[in-house]
Amino acid sequence: MLIYEYKLDGTKAQYAAIEDAIRITQFIRNKGIRQWMDGRGVGRNDLQASCSFLAQEFPFASKLNSMARQAAADRAWSAISRFYDNCKQKKPGKKGFPRFQHDNRSVEYKTSGWKLKADGRHITFTDGCGIGCLRLVGTRAIETFPVKQIKRVRLIRRADGYFCQFAVQTDRVVEHEMTGAITGIDVGLKAYYTDANGTTVENPRHYHKAEKRLKRLQRRLSKTTKGSKNRLKARKTLAKAHLKVQRQREDFARKEANALVTSHDLIAFEDLKIANLVRNHHLAKSINDASWGRFLAWVQYYGSLHTIPVIKVAPHFTSQNCSGCGTLVKKSLSVRTHVCPKCELVMDRDENAARNILAKALAEREQREQDRTVGHTGTDAPLSA
Ligand SMILES: [Zn+2]
């Protein structure tokens, strides 16, 4: 799926109609959660079936396109099934029991209830919510895709306006020009990432630059009186500033990932449990700042476009082992240089880790190749140290 996003240009009345559609989505989703709580063994099909009953019972809900209503019921189901999954996998901590939503910001249309003008610059919503025709603001060219490939149209409220997101099904593949280079990468707090050749990409630190401004805006907000016009204004300014940082991060992550994939034929990285790391509050801000998760997701995305292998390896001992001889050299987070007492290798900590990550990925790949040729029975290949 490719995601194309445009800002929407419409009238106040049209935005109010979008808000209606967003509210109906939340209403149907919450009704689904309620139905699941009250009944026994309520499944996805039950929630889908309830959509039409709801529309009969609550005329305002019938204004929303029927497939959009089903998409709303699906949101309830995905919250429920996520909870079931967490229970089944015995995920530690909170299992995410489905809750009622009060702050929904979006509505999702599928393949009906909207029509795109041939110029690709206007979209008309044709259901009973009365949104009408909106202008699409942006440089993307959605009209280059056959309408059949647009599987989802989402309207989103953000701090700086309303947006329209198209999900386009495509089997886009980029012709990858072989470079002969392979690498492992170590994402870190010091550098954005370090590769197996010791090349580093510096952290953009958008947040640090923006931090002062965000703090000032936060202070300004807390000085305003509750319910006042000034408070509303201050909150909006703060939300916009946060949004700007978020977009800068995303942009940086995407560009760096694209550059990395374009210049390599194989990339290995560590499967970090980022959620666990972020729970550590000292690290939290820097990690969020670096936005590793988004970066690695983009690396995988571009990797699949370029059809090059992007390999995740388990994060054990990648920073502790010596990439030269495999000796375990224990070091705390503050030790920045790897010094091996056995083979006397001296190297930046992150570069050493990146080399281990690459070696691990290659070993696992080779093992899989062997498994394929030898079959799963009776292989006596030595386990890598
Ligand atoms: Zn060594």
mmCIF file of C-alpha atoms in Angstrom, residues 362-384:
data_model
loop_
_atom_site.group_PDB
_atom_site.id
_atom_site.type_symbol
_atom_site.label_atom_id
_atom_site.label_comp_id
_atom_site.label_asym_id
_atom_site.label_seq_id
_atom_site.Cartn_x
_atom_site.Cartn_y
_atom_site.Cartn_z
ATOM 1 C CA LEU A 362 24.902 -13.384 7.206
ATOM 2 C CA ALA A 363 25.379 -16.418 9.462
ATOM 3 C CA GLU A 364 21.624 -16.823 9.888
ATOM 4 C CA ARG A 365 21.135 -16.519 6.151
ATOM 5 C CA GLU A 366 23.763 -19.118 5.441
ATOM 6 C CA GLN A 367 22.232 -21.416 8.028
ATOM 7 C CA ARG A 368 18.868 -21.095 6.304
ATOM 8 C CA GLU A 369 20.453 -21.852 2.946
ATOM 9 C CA GLN A 370 22.028 -24.991 4.405
ATOM 10 C CA ASP A 371 18.774 -26.036 5.993
ATOM 11 C CA ARG A 372 17.173 -25.739 2.607
ATOM 12 C CA THR A 373 19.730 -27.871 0.820
ATOM 13 C CA VAL A 374 20.367 -30.456 3.541
ATOM 14 C CA GLY A 375 16.804 -30.638 4.760
ATOM 15 C CA HIS A 376 15.832 -30.289 8.352
ATOM 16 C CA THR A 377 16.927 -33.738 9.454
ATOM 17 C CA GLY A 378 20.435 -34.595 10.462
ATOM 18 C CA THR A 379 22.299 -31.375 9.753
ATOM 19 C CA ASP A 380 25.477 -31.284 11.762
ATOM 20 C CA ALA A 381 26.529 -27.810 10.821
ATOM 21 C CA PRO A 382 28.285 -26.219 13.793
ATOM 22 C CA LEU A 383 26.299 -23.564 15.621
ATOM 23 C CA SER A 384 27.906 -20.195 15.276
#
